[in-house]
Amino acid sequence: MVRHIMRYLSALLSVLLPITAMAATPDAAVIDACNQQAPSQIAQLEQTRKQRGEAGFTALFFTPDGELCNFSRQFGVVGDPIDVFVLRVKNAQNHALGVQFAPCAVEPAGISIYAQGAFPATIGPSNVAATAADYEFVPLLPHRCFNTSVDITITDTTSNTQIGRYTLTQYDRYRATLQVGSVFTSLHDNTYGLRADGANSRIFNKGPVKTGPEYYSSVVIYGLPHYLSELRANAPHYLGRDIVNDQSLSDRIGGVVAASASHPAQRFAAGLSIEVIRGVNVVGLVEFAQVTRLVGYNEGDIFTGAENTIPVRNQWNRHFVAGLSLDFRYVTALFSRQ
């Protein structure tokens, strides 16, 4: 009796164990396929985008059940293409796949649109036993979304069912920043007086003299070389700078337009900047300043009139200056401290 029971249990186990093994196989095969094939897809995308002059993209890789299994980077960047791939079992029953991005605003991010794309493809049911070699990725229609958060929904359009959903967080892009800073200039608004020299009075400069600071408020345009590159035929459109991740030399070189913090109508400047640390720039500017200068006389000349009659006039001068500038957020934080 016991022998018959043992024989029956042995037969039952011989049937159940292969079934259990088959049920566990797809999960391992899917993960293996994802890890093996995603890097080659990313490398291919990098090569294609480089040929087009496009640097950034976000590639997301999903299992047949709609679970995220790999990515080119964990976060997206506003305006960069979002490429979606779904694993399928080769030569399985055909299904049409679709991907939806919502919200998905156009550039500039002010008009929200709901974009939907479908790509005819095949995908096998997730409970089919397979090895990693039996899977392949299905590319879906890429989109550019100018939102900092995008819900990506993958659907089986044949059965009108949702396969999976993923929320992609994207870094924002900026074209410019506001800064305040100081440059060191010799263009100062001078005042003049008289100094006794024996029986005569000579004109002298009361100052300020030599090089000293002038304070400016400025607009720094990010990524100036990228804008210049757009002058080439078929050059890609520059979307602005992701200030967290875009740290190349071309990203950190900017154009500067500045005005004096005290006399903006009499003193302004334009030039270039380079970001040395985040939010701190070294600037080189051509400064234009309306300053007081002598008319018909030079410093040290004899003058017989009263000091308030020394002939002066305002005239425009220009001069190259250098200095430092800081993002407004630094200055705000400094002066808002209790």
PDB file of C-alpha atoms in Angstrom, residues 15-303:
ATOM      1  CA  VAL A  15       4.411  15.885 -13.952  1.00  0.00           C
ATOM      2  CA  LEU A  16       4.288  18.968 -11.681  1.00  0.00           C
ATOM      3  CA  LEU A  17       7.988  19.785 -11.578  1.00  0.00           C
ATOM      4  CA  PRO A  18       8.367  20.420 -15.341  1.00  0.00           C
ATOM      5  CA  ILE A  19       5.257  22.606 -15.219  1.00  0.00           C
ATOM      6  CA  THR A  20       6.745  24.644 -12.379  1.00  0.00           C
ATOM      7  CA  ALA A  21      10.026  24.972 -14.252  1.00  0.00           C
ATOM      8  CA  MET A  22       8.217  26.075 -17.394  1.00  0.00           C
ATOM      9  CA  ALA A  23       6.252  28.695 -15.450  1.00  0.00           C
ATOM     10  CA  ALA A  24       9.416  30.161 -13.963  1.00  0.00           C
ATOM     11  CA  THR A  25      11.299  30.212 -17.256  1.00  0.00           C
ATOM     12  CA  PRO A  26       9.654  33.232 -18.924  1.00  0.00           C
ATOM     13  CA  ASP A  27      10.505  35.653 -16.099  1.00  0.00           C
ATOM     14  CA  ALA A  28      14.180  34.751 -16.184  1.00  0.00           C
ATOM     15  CA  ALA A  29      14.209  34.711 -19.981  1.00  0.00           C
ATOM     16  CA  VAL A  30      12.559  38.126 -20.175  1.00  0.00           C
ATOM     17  CA  ILE A  31      15.052  39.682 -17.773  1.00  0.00           C
ATOM     18  CA  ASP A  32      17.964  38.076 -19.609  1.00  0.00           C
ATOM     19  CA  ALA A  33      16.642  39.265 -22.975  1.00  0.00           C
ATOM     20  CA  CYS A  34      16.134  42.781 -21.643  1.00  0.00           C
ATOM     21  CA  ASN A  35      19.615  42.988 -20.142  1.00  0.00           C
ATOM     22  CA  GLN A  36      21.268  41.497 -23.221  1.00  0.00           C
ATOM     23  CA  GLN A  37      19.444  43.451 -25.938  1.00  0.00           C
ATOM     24  CA  ALA A  38      18.861  46.872 -24.355  1.00  0.00           C
ATOM     25  CA  PRO A  39      22.545  47.988 -24.481  1.00  0.00           C
ATOM     26  CA  SER A  40      22.771  47.268 -28.216  1.00  0.00           C
ATOM     27  CA  GLN A  41      19.552  49.200 -28.830  1.00  0.00           C
ATOM     28  CA  ILE A  42      20.937  52.132 -26.834  1.00  0.00           C
ATOM     29  CA  ALA A  43      24.217  52.045 -28.779  1.00  0.00           C
ATOM     30  CA  GLN A  44      22.319  52.018 -32.073  1.00  0.00           C
ATOM     31  CA  LEU A  45      20.200  54.987 -30.981  1.00  0.00           C
ATOM     32  CA  GLU A  46      23.318  56.888 -29.905  1.00  0.00           C
ATOM     33  CA  GLN A  47      24.889  56.351 -33.309  1.00  0.00           C
ATOM     34  CA  THR A  48      21.743  57.375 -35.185  1.00  0.00           C
ATOM     35  CA  ARG A  49      21.186  60.491 -33.094  1.00  0.00           C
ATOM     36  CA  LYS A  50      24.857  61.464 -33.354  1.00  0.00           C
ATOM     37  CA  GLN A  51      24.620  61.338 -37.139  1.00  0.00           C
ATOM     38  CA  ARG A  52      21.663  63.724 -36.938  1.00  0.00           C
ATOM     39  CA  GLY A  53      23.527  66.015 -34.558  1.00  0.00           C
ATOM     40  CA  GLU A  54      21.157  65.188 -31.684  1.00  0.00           C
ATOM     41  CA  ALA A  55      22.874  64.421 -28.414  1.00  0.00           C
ATOM     42  CA  GLY A  56      20.181  63.465 -25.931  1.00  0.00           C
ATOM     43  CA  PHE A  57      17.419  60.864 -25.803  1.00  0.00           C
ATOM     44  CA  THR A  58      15.638  58.702 -23.266  1.00  0.00           C
ATOM     45  CA  ALA A  59      15.117  55.016 -24.131  1.00  0.00           C
ATOM     46  CA  LEU A  60      12.717  52.953 -22.018  1.00  0.00           C
ATOM     47  CA  PHE A  61      12.500  49.160 -22.285  1.00  0.00           C
ATOM     48  CA  PHE A  62       9.435  47.214 -21.167  1.00  0.00           C
ATOM     49  CA  THR A  63       8.618  43.543 -20.679  1.00  0.00           C
ATOM     50  CA  PRO A  64       5.670  41.923 -22.504  1.00  0.00           C
ATOM     51  CA  ASP A  65       3.650  42.614 -19.351  1.00  0.00           C
ATOM     52  CA  GLY A  66       4.450  46.333 -19.493  1.00  0.00           C
ATOM     53  CA  GLU A  67       6.989  46.437 -16.647  1.00  0.00           C
ATOM     54  CA  LEU A  68      10.019  48.686 -17.038  1.00  0.00           C
ATOM     55  CA  CYS A  69      13.098  46.463 -17.270  1.00  0.00           C
ATOM     56  CA  ASN A  70      15.844  48.789 -18.524  1.00  0.00           C
ATOM     57  CA  PHE A  71      16.524  52.397 -19.557  1.00  0.00           C
ATOM     58  CA  SER A  72      19.234  54.573 -21.080  1.00  0.00           C
ATOM     59  CA  ARG A  73      18.906  57.007 -18.172  1.00  0.00           C
ATOM     60  CA  GLN A  74      16.573  57.114 -15.205  1.00  0.00           C
ATOM     61  CA  PHE A  75      15.277  60.619 -15.907  1.00  0.00           C
ATOM     62  CA  GLY A  76      14.389  62.323 -19.164  1.00  0.00           C
ATOM     63  CA  VAL A  77      15.096  65.866 -20.315  1.00  0.00           C
ATOM     64  CA  VAL A  78      12.371  68.157 -21.615  1.00  0.00           C
ATOM     65  CA  GLY A  79      12.317  68.116 -25.415  1.00  0.00           C
ATOM     66  CA  ASP A  80      14.576  65.092 -25.875  1.00  0.00           C
ATOM     67  CA  PRO A  81      13.098  62.174 -27.850  1.00  0.00           C
ATOM     68  CA  ILE A  82      11.472  59.463 -25.730  1.00  0.00           C
ATOM     69  CA  ASP A  83      12.000  56.041 -27.345  1.00  0.00           C
ATOM     70  CA  VAL A  84       9.835  53.174 -26.107  1.00  0.00           C
ATOM     71  CA  PHE A  85      10.612  49.483 -26.713  1.00  0.00           C
ATOM     72  CA  VAL A  86       8.547  46.435 -25.753  1.00  0.00           C
ATOM     73  CA  LEU A  87       9.819  42.851 -25.703  1.00  0.00           C
ATOM     74  CA  ARG A  88       7.976  40.321 -27.821  1.00  0.00           C
ATOM     75  CA  VAL A  89       8.315  36.638 -28.556  1.00  0.00           C
ATOM     76  CA  LYS A  90       9.530  36.162 -32.106  1.00  0.00           C
ATOM     77  CA  ASN A  91       6.990  34.826 -34.621  1.00  0.00           C
ATOM     78  CA  ALA A  92       4.193  34.816 -32.063  1.00  0.00           C
ATOM     79  CA  GLN A  93       0.596  35.860 -32.660  1.00  0.00           C
ATOM     80  CA  ASN A  94       0.415  39.370 -34.092  1.00  0.00           C
ATOM     81  CA  HIS A  95      -0.908  42.209 -31.976  1.00  0.00           C
ATOM     82  CA  ALA A  96      -0.877  45.950 -32.697  1.00  0.00           C
ATOM     83  CA  LEU A  97       0.884  48.006 -30.037  1.00  0.00           C
ATOM     84  CA  GLY A  98       0.322  51.664 -29.269  1.00  0.00           C
ATOM     85  CA  VAL A  99       1.958  54.167 -26.961  1.00  0.00           C
ATOM     86  CA  GLN A 100       0.421  57.295 -25.491  1.00  0.00           C
ATOM     87  CA  PHE A 101       2.173  60.284 -23.933  1.00  0.00           C
ATOM     88  CA  ALA A 102       0.150  62.570 -21.694  1.00  0.00           C
ATOM     89  CA  PRO A 103       0.574  65.387 -21.101  1.00  0.00           C
ATOM     90  CA  CYS A 104       2.837  66.037 -24.074  1.00  0.00           C
ATOM     91  CA  ALA A 105       3.246  69.755 -24.782  1.00  0.00           C
ATOM     92  CA  VAL A 106       4.821  71.203 -27.906  1.00  0.00           C
ATOM     93  CA  GLU A 107       7.632  73.745 -27.845  1.00  0.00           C
ATOM     94  CA  PRO A 108       7.269  76.154 -26.150  1.00  0.00           C
ATOM     95  CA  ALA A 109       5.605  74.283 -23.296  1.00  0.00           C
ATOM     96  CA  GLY A 110       2.367  76.190 -23.211  1.00  0.00           C
ATOM     97  CA  ILE A 111      -0.010  74.254 -25.448  1.00  0.00           C
ATOM     98  CA  SER A 112      -0.790  70.789 -24.125  1.00  0.00           C
ATOM     99  CA  ILE A 113      -1.427  68.095 -26.716  1.00  0.00           C
ATOM    100  CA  TYR A 114      -2.270  64.463 -26.373  1.00  0.00           C
ATOM    101  CA  ALA A 115      -0.078  62.466 -28.747  1.00  0.00           C
ATOM    102  CA  GLN A 116      -0.781  58.901 -29.692  1.00  0.00           C
ATOM    103  CA  GLY A 117       1.205  56.632 -31.965  1.00  0.00           C
ATOM    104  CA  ALA A 118       0.708  53.045 -33.098  1.00  0.00           C
ATOM    105  CA  PHE A 119       3.278  50.726 -34.569  1.00  0.00           C
ATOM    106  CA  PRO A 120       2.115  47.400 -36.084  1.00  0.00           C
ATOM    107  CA  ALA A 121       4.060  44.728 -34.267  1.00  0.00           C
ATOM    108  CA  THR A 122       3.806  41.295 -32.780  1.00  0.00           C
ATOM    109  CA  ILE A 123       4.069  40.358 -29.172  1.00  0.00           C
ATOM    110  CA  GLY A 124       3.685  36.924 -27.620  1.00  0.00           C
ATOM    111  CA  PRO A 125       1.663  36.281 -24.482  1.00  0.00           C
ATOM    112  CA  SER A 126       3.754  36.510 -21.327  1.00  0.00           C
ATOM    113  CA  ASN A 127       3.064  32.938 -20.258  1.00  0.00           C
ATOM    114  CA  VAL A 128       4.838  31.381 -23.263  1.00  0.00           C
ATOM    115  CA  ALA A 129       7.933  29.487 -22.194  1.00  0.00           C
ATOM    116  CA  ALA A 130      10.980  30.847 -24.039  1.00  0.00           C
ATOM    117  CA  THR A 131      14.659  31.614 -23.759  1.00  0.00           C
ATOM    118  CA  ALA A 132      16.279  35.040 -24.017  1.00  0.00           C
ATOM    119  CA  ALA A 133      17.101  34.384 -27.685  1.00  0.00           C
ATOM    120  CA  ASP A 134      13.389  33.969 -28.455  1.00  0.00           C
ATOM    121  CA  TYR A 135      12.625  37.616 -27.591  1.00  0.00           C
ATOM    122  CA  GLU A 136      13.137  40.830 -29.520  1.00  0.00           C
ATOM    123  CA  PHE A 137      12.335  44.471 -28.856  1.00  0.00           C
ATOM    124  CA  VAL A 138       9.522  46.263 -30.685  1.00  0.00           C
ATOM    125  CA  PRO A 139      10.226  50.002 -31.192  1.00  0.00           C
ATOM    126  CA  LEU A 140       7.199  52.257 -30.796  1.00  0.00           C
ATOM    127  CA  LEU A 141       6.715  55.753 -32.158  1.00  0.00           C
ATOM    128  CA  PRO A 142       9.052  58.206 -30.321  1.00  0.00           C
ATOM    129  CA  HIS A 143       7.833  61.585 -29.081  1.00  0.00           C
ATOM    130  CA  ARG A 144       9.260  64.832 -27.744  1.00  0.00           C
ATOM    131  CA  CYS A 145       7.358  66.161 -24.745  1.00  0.00           C
ATOM    132  CA  PHE A 146       8.024  69.548 -23.176  1.00  0.00           C
ATOM    133  CA  ASN A 147       6.673  68.613 -19.756  1.00  0.00           C
ATOM    134  CA  THR A 148       8.579  67.787 -16.597  1.00  0.00           C
ATOM    135  CA  SER A 149       6.361  64.746 -16.000  1.00  0.00           C
ATOM    136  CA  VAL A 150       4.958  62.479 -18.730  1.00  0.00           C
ATOM    137  CA  ASP A 151       2.713  59.433 -18.293  1.00  0.00           C
ATOM    138  CA  ILE A 152       3.612  56.766 -20.872  1.00  0.00           C
ATOM    139  CA  THR A 153       0.888  54.208 -21.502  1.00  0.00           C
ATOM    140  CA  ILE A 154       1.465  51.107 -23.656  1.00  0.00           C
ATOM    141  CA  THR A 155      -1.664  49.540 -25.108  1.00  0.00           C
ATOM    142  CA  ASP A 156      -2.608  46.459 -27.067  1.00  0.00           C
ATOM    143  CA  THR A 157      -4.758  48.131 -29.696  1.00  0.00           C
ATOM    144  CA  THR A 158      -6.059  44.791 -30.973  1.00  0.00           C
ATOM    145  CA  SER A 159      -7.808  43.995 -27.712  1.00  0.00           C
ATOM    146  CA  ASN A 160      -7.987  47.658 -26.594  1.00  0.00           C
ATOM    147  CA  THR A 161      -6.315  46.847 -23.289  1.00  0.00           C
ATOM    148  CA  GLN A 162      -3.585  48.589 -21.332  1.00  0.00           C
ATOM    149  CA  ILE A 163      -0.349  46.622 -21.101  1.00  0.00           C
ATOM    150  CA  GLY A 164       1.610  48.943 -18.856  1.00  0.00           C
ATOM    151  CA  ARG A 165       2.085  52.496 -17.629  1.00  0.00           C
ATOM    152  CA  TYR A 166       5.141  54.440 -16.525  1.00  0.00           C
ATOM    153  CA  THR A 167       5.604  58.038 -15.336  1.00  0.00           C
ATOM    154  CA  LEU A 168       8.794  59.612 -16.699  1.00  0.00           C
ATOM    155  CA  THR A 169      10.207  62.574 -14.794  1.00  0.00           C
ATOM    156  CA  GLN A 170      12.128  64.998 -17.005  1.00  0.00           C
ATOM    157  CA  TYR A 171      14.643  67.713 -16.191  1.00  0.00           C
ATOM    158  CA  ASP A 172      13.559  71.141 -17.418  1.00  0.00           C
ATOM    159  CA  ARG A 173      15.482  73.199 -19.963  1.00  0.00           C
ATOM    160  CA  TYR A 174      16.359  76.881 -19.714  1.00  0.00           C
ATOM    161  CA  ARG A 175      17.560  79.340 -22.320  1.00  0.00           C
ATOM    162  CA  ALA A 176      18.827  82.061 -19.994  1.00  0.00           C
ATOM    163  CA  THR A 177      19.396  83.080 -16.386  1.00  0.00           C
ATOM    164  CA  LEU A 178      19.441  86.360 -14.456  1.00  0.00           C
ATOM    165  CA  GLN A 179      22.638  87.268 -12.648  1.00  0.00           C
ATOM    166  CA  VAL A 180      24.239  90.107 -10.708  1.00  0.00           C
ATOM    167  CA  GLY A 181      27.932  90.759 -10.608  1.00  0.00           C
ATOM    168  CA  SER A 182      30.846  93.117 -10.562  1.00  0.00           C
ATOM    169  CA  VAL A 183      33.399  94.108 -13.192  1.00  0.00           C
ATOM    170  CA  PHE A 184      36.606  96.062 -12.726  1.00  0.00           C
ATOM    171  CA  THR A 185      36.734  99.144 -14.913  1.00  0.00           C
ATOM    172  CA  SER A 186      38.635 102.393 -15.360  1.00  0.00           C
ATOM    173  CA  LEU A 187      35.605 104.172 -16.859  1.00  0.00           C
ATOM    174  CA  HIS A 188      34.372 106.218 -13.911  1.00  0.00           C
ATOM    175  CA  ASP A 189      32.314 109.390 -13.735  1.00  0.00           C
ATOM    176  CA  ASN A 190      35.011 111.853 -12.617  1.00  0.00           C
ATOM    177  CA  THR A 191      34.742 115.166 -10.829  1.00  0.00           C
ATOM    178  CA  TYR A 192      37.351 117.928 -11.174  1.00  0.00           C
ATOM    179  CA  GLY A 193      38.704 120.580  -8.844  1.00  0.00           C
ATOM    180  CA  LEU A 194      41.452 123.220  -8.578  1.00  0.00           C
ATOM    181  CA  ARG A 195      44.724 122.860  -6.707  1.00  0.00           C
ATOM    182  CA  ALA A 196      46.933 125.819  -5.896  1.00  0.00           C
ATOM    183  CA  ASP A 197      50.358 125.832  -7.561  1.00  0.00           C
ATOM    184  CA  GLY A 198      52.099 128.982  -6.429  1.00  0.00           C
ATOM    185  CA  ALA A 199      50.174 131.889  -7.884  1.00  0.00           C
ATOM    186  CA  ASN A 200      48.213 129.632 -10.244  1.00  0.00           C
ATOM    187  CA  SER A 201      45.416 127.082  -9.938  1.00  0.00           C
ATOM    188  CA  ARG A 202      45.664 123.816 -11.795  1.00  0.00           C
ATOM    189  CA  ILE A 203      42.920 121.332 -12.683  1.00  0.00           C
ATOM    190  CA  PHE A 204      43.095 117.951 -10.970  1.00  0.00           C
ATOM    191  CA  ASN A 205      40.917 114.868 -10.987  1.00  0.00           C
ATOM    192  CA  LYS A 206      39.083 114.370  -7.690  1.00  0.00           C
ATOM    193  CA  GLY A 207      38.371 110.790  -8.669  1.00  0.00           C
ATOM    194  CA  PRO A 208      37.563 108.069  -8.728  1.00  0.00           C
ATOM    195  CA  VAL A 209      40.774 107.088 -10.500  1.00  0.00           C
ATOM    196  CA  LYS A 210      42.388 103.869 -11.682  1.00  0.00           C
ATOM    197  CA  THR A 211      40.461 100.575 -11.779  1.00  0.00           C
ATOM    198  CA  GLY A 212      37.528  99.934  -9.490  1.00  0.00           C
ATOM    199  CA  PRO A 213      34.320  97.882  -9.306  1.00  0.00           C
ATOM    200  CA  GLU A 214      31.032  98.593 -11.044  1.00  0.00           C
ATOM    201  CA  TYR A 215      27.983  96.481 -10.287  1.00  0.00           C
ATOM    202  CA  TYR A 216      25.777  95.034 -12.994  1.00  0.00           C
ATOM    203  CA  SER A 217      22.552  93.120 -13.471  1.00  0.00           C
ATOM    204  CA  SER A 218      22.735  90.815 -16.462  1.00  0.00           C
ATOM    205  CA  VAL A 219      20.969  88.270 -18.611  1.00  0.00           C
ATOM    206  CA  VAL A 220      23.160  85.278 -19.475  1.00  0.00           C
ATOM    207  CA  ILE A 221      22.053  83.279 -22.502  1.00  0.00           C
ATOM    208  CA  TYR A 222      22.979  79.614 -22.033  1.00  0.00           C
ATOM    209  CA  GLY A 223      24.820  77.570 -24.650  1.00  0.00           C
ATOM    210  CA  LEU A 224      25.803  80.319 -27.088  1.00  0.00           C
ATOM    211  CA  PRO A 225      27.881  77.980 -29.334  1.00  0.00           C
ATOM    212  CA  HIS A 226      24.745  75.853 -29.863  1.00  0.00           C
ATOM    213  CA  TYR A 227      22.879  78.871 -31.243  1.00  0.00           C
ATOM    214  CA  LEU A 228      25.788  79.693 -33.545  1.00  0.00           C
ATOM    215  CA  SER A 229      25.831  76.107 -34.824  1.00  0.00           C
ATOM    216  CA  GLU A 230      22.211  76.535 -35.930  1.00  0.00           C
ATOM    217  CA  LEU A 231      23.504  78.797 -38.694  1.00  0.00           C
ATOM    218  CA  ARG A 232      24.749  75.670 -40.479  1.00  0.00           C
ATOM    219  CA  ALA A 233      22.469  74.073 -43.020  1.00  0.00           C
ATOM    220  CA  ASN A 234      20.282  71.278 -41.561  1.00  0.00           C
ATOM    221  CA  ALA A 235      21.646  71.915 -38.065  1.00  0.00           C
ATOM    222  CA  PRO A 236      19.459  70.591 -35.230  1.00  0.00           C
ATOM    223  CA  HIS A 237      17.314  73.083 -33.338  1.00  0.00           C
ATOM    224  CA  TYR A 238      18.732  73.956 -29.919  1.00  0.00           C
ATOM    225  CA  LEU A 239      16.124  73.422 -27.201  1.00  0.00           C
ATOM    226  CA  GLY A 240      17.898  75.072 -24.272  1.00  0.00           C
ATOM    227  CA  ARG A 241      20.091  73.849 -21.450  1.00  0.00           C
ATOM    228  CA  ASP A 242      19.401  71.210 -18.832  1.00  0.00           C
ATOM    229  CA  ILE A 243      21.420  72.913 -16.106  1.00  0.00           C
ATOM    230  CA  VAL A 244      21.803  69.682 -14.125  1.00  0.00           C
ATOM    231  CA  ASN A 245      23.215  67.417 -16.832  1.00  0.00           C
ATOM    232  CA  ASP A 246      24.425  69.681 -19.670  1.00  0.00           C
ATOM    233  CA  GLN A 247      27.943  70.507 -18.494  1.00  0.00           C
ATOM    234  CA  SER A 248      30.034  70.539 -21.672  1.00  0.00           C
ATOM    235  CA  LEU A 249      32.090  73.611 -22.573  1.00  0.00           C
ATOM    236  CA  SER A 250      29.537  74.579 -25.225  1.00  0.00           C
ATOM    237  CA  ASP A 251      26.770  74.432 -22.597  1.00  0.00           C
ATOM    238  CA  ARG A 252      28.693  76.598 -20.111  1.00  0.00           C
ATOM    239  CA  ILE A 253      29.685  79.359 -22.568  1.00  0.00           C
ATOM    240  CA  GLY A 254      27.052  82.064 -22.674  1.00  0.00           C
ATOM    241  CA  GLY A 255      26.256  85.434 -24.145  1.00  0.00           C
ATOM    242  CA  VAL A 256      25.845  88.341 -21.705  1.00  0.00           C
ATOM    243  CA  VAL A 257      23.810  91.549 -21.872  1.00  0.00           C
ATOM    244  CA  ALA A 258      24.284  93.696 -18.762  1.00  0.00           C
ATOM    245  CA  ALA A 259      23.223  97.075 -17.388  1.00  0.00           C
ATOM    246  CA  SER A 260      24.591  99.051 -14.473  1.00  0.00           C
ATOM    247  CA  ALA A 261      22.743  98.416 -11.227  1.00  0.00           C
ATOM    248  CA  SER A 262      22.867 102.153 -10.357  1.00  0.00           C
ATOM    249  CA  HIS A 263      22.780 103.947 -13.741  1.00  0.00           C
ATOM    250  CA  PRO A 264      21.436 101.562 -16.389  1.00  0.00           C
ATOM    251  CA  ALA A 265      20.857 104.329 -18.945  1.00  0.00           C
ATOM    252  CA  GLN A 266      24.464 105.565 -18.693  1.00  0.00           C
ATOM    253  CA  ARG A 267      26.332 102.250 -18.450  1.00  0.00           C
ATOM    254  CA  PHE A 268      25.786  98.860 -20.110  1.00  0.00           C
ATOM    255  CA  ALA A 269      27.872  96.020 -21.486  1.00  0.00           C
ATOM    256  CA  ALA A 270      27.797  92.956 -23.708  1.00  0.00           C
ATOM    257  CA  GLY A 271      30.117  90.000 -24.088  1.00  0.00           C
ATOM    258  CA  LEU A 272      30.739  86.402 -23.101  1.00  0.00           C
ATOM    259  CA  SER A 273      30.718  84.320 -19.950  1.00  0.00           C
ATOM    260  CA  ILE A 274      31.855  80.885 -18.875  1.00  0.00           C
ATOM    261  CA  GLU A 275      30.343  79.044 -15.927  1.00  0.00           C
ATOM    262  CA  VAL A 276      33.117  77.895 -13.603  1.00  0.00           C
ATOM    263  CA  ILE A 277      30.853  76.348 -10.965  1.00  0.00           C
ATOM    264  CA  ARG A 278      27.083  76.090 -11.030  1.00  0.00           C
ATOM    265  CA  GLY A 279      25.600  79.588 -10.997  1.00  0.00           C
ATOM    266  CA  VAL A 280      28.988  81.369 -10.891  1.00  0.00           C
ATOM    267  CA  ASN A 281      30.382  82.862 -14.106  1.00  0.00           C
ATOM    268  CA  VAL A 282      33.558  84.611 -15.189  1.00  0.00           C
ATOM    269  CA  VAL A 283      32.594  87.359 -17.645  1.00  0.00           C
ATOM    270  CA  GLY A 284      34.498  89.301 -20.284  1.00  0.00           C
ATOM    271  CA  LEU A 285      32.563  92.332 -21.544  1.00  0.00           C
ATOM    272  CA  VAL A 286      32.848  95.377 -23.744  1.00  0.00           C
ATOM    273  CA  GLU A 287      31.584  98.142 -21.497  1.00  0.00           C
ATOM    274  CA  PHE A 288      29.918 101.288 -22.816  1.00  0.00           C
ATOM    275  CA  ALA A 289      29.752 104.118 -20.279  1.00  0.00           C
ATOM    276  CA  GLN A 290      28.695 107.759 -20.325  1.00  0.00           C
ATOM    277  CA  VAL A 291      31.294 109.513 -18.171  1.00  0.00           C
ATOM    278  CA  THR A 292      32.249 113.098 -17.316  1.00  0.00           C
ATOM    279  CA  ARG A 293      35.357 114.393 -19.065  1.00  0.00           C
ATOM    280  CA  LEU A 294      37.151 117.735 -19.453  1.00  0.00           C
ATOM    281  CA  VAL A 295      36.465 119.868 -22.521  1.00  0.00           C
ATOM    282  CA  GLY A 296      39.338 121.959 -23.919  1.00  0.00           C
ATOM    283  CA  TYR A 297      41.563 121.281 -20.932  1.00  0.00           C
ATOM    284  CA  ASN A 298      43.664 118.460 -19.557  1.00  0.00           C
ATOM    285  CA  GLU A 299      44.454 117.495 -16.022  1.00  0.00           C
ATOM    286  CA  GLY A 300      47.256 119.750 -14.693  1.00  0.00           C
ATOM    287  CA  ASP A 301      46.382 122.713 -16.925  1.00  0.00           C
ATOM    288  CA  ILE A 302      46.198 126.186 -15.389  1.00  0.00           C
ATOM    289  CA  PHE A 303      42.620 127.417 -14.969  1.00  0.00           C
TER     290      PHE A 303
END
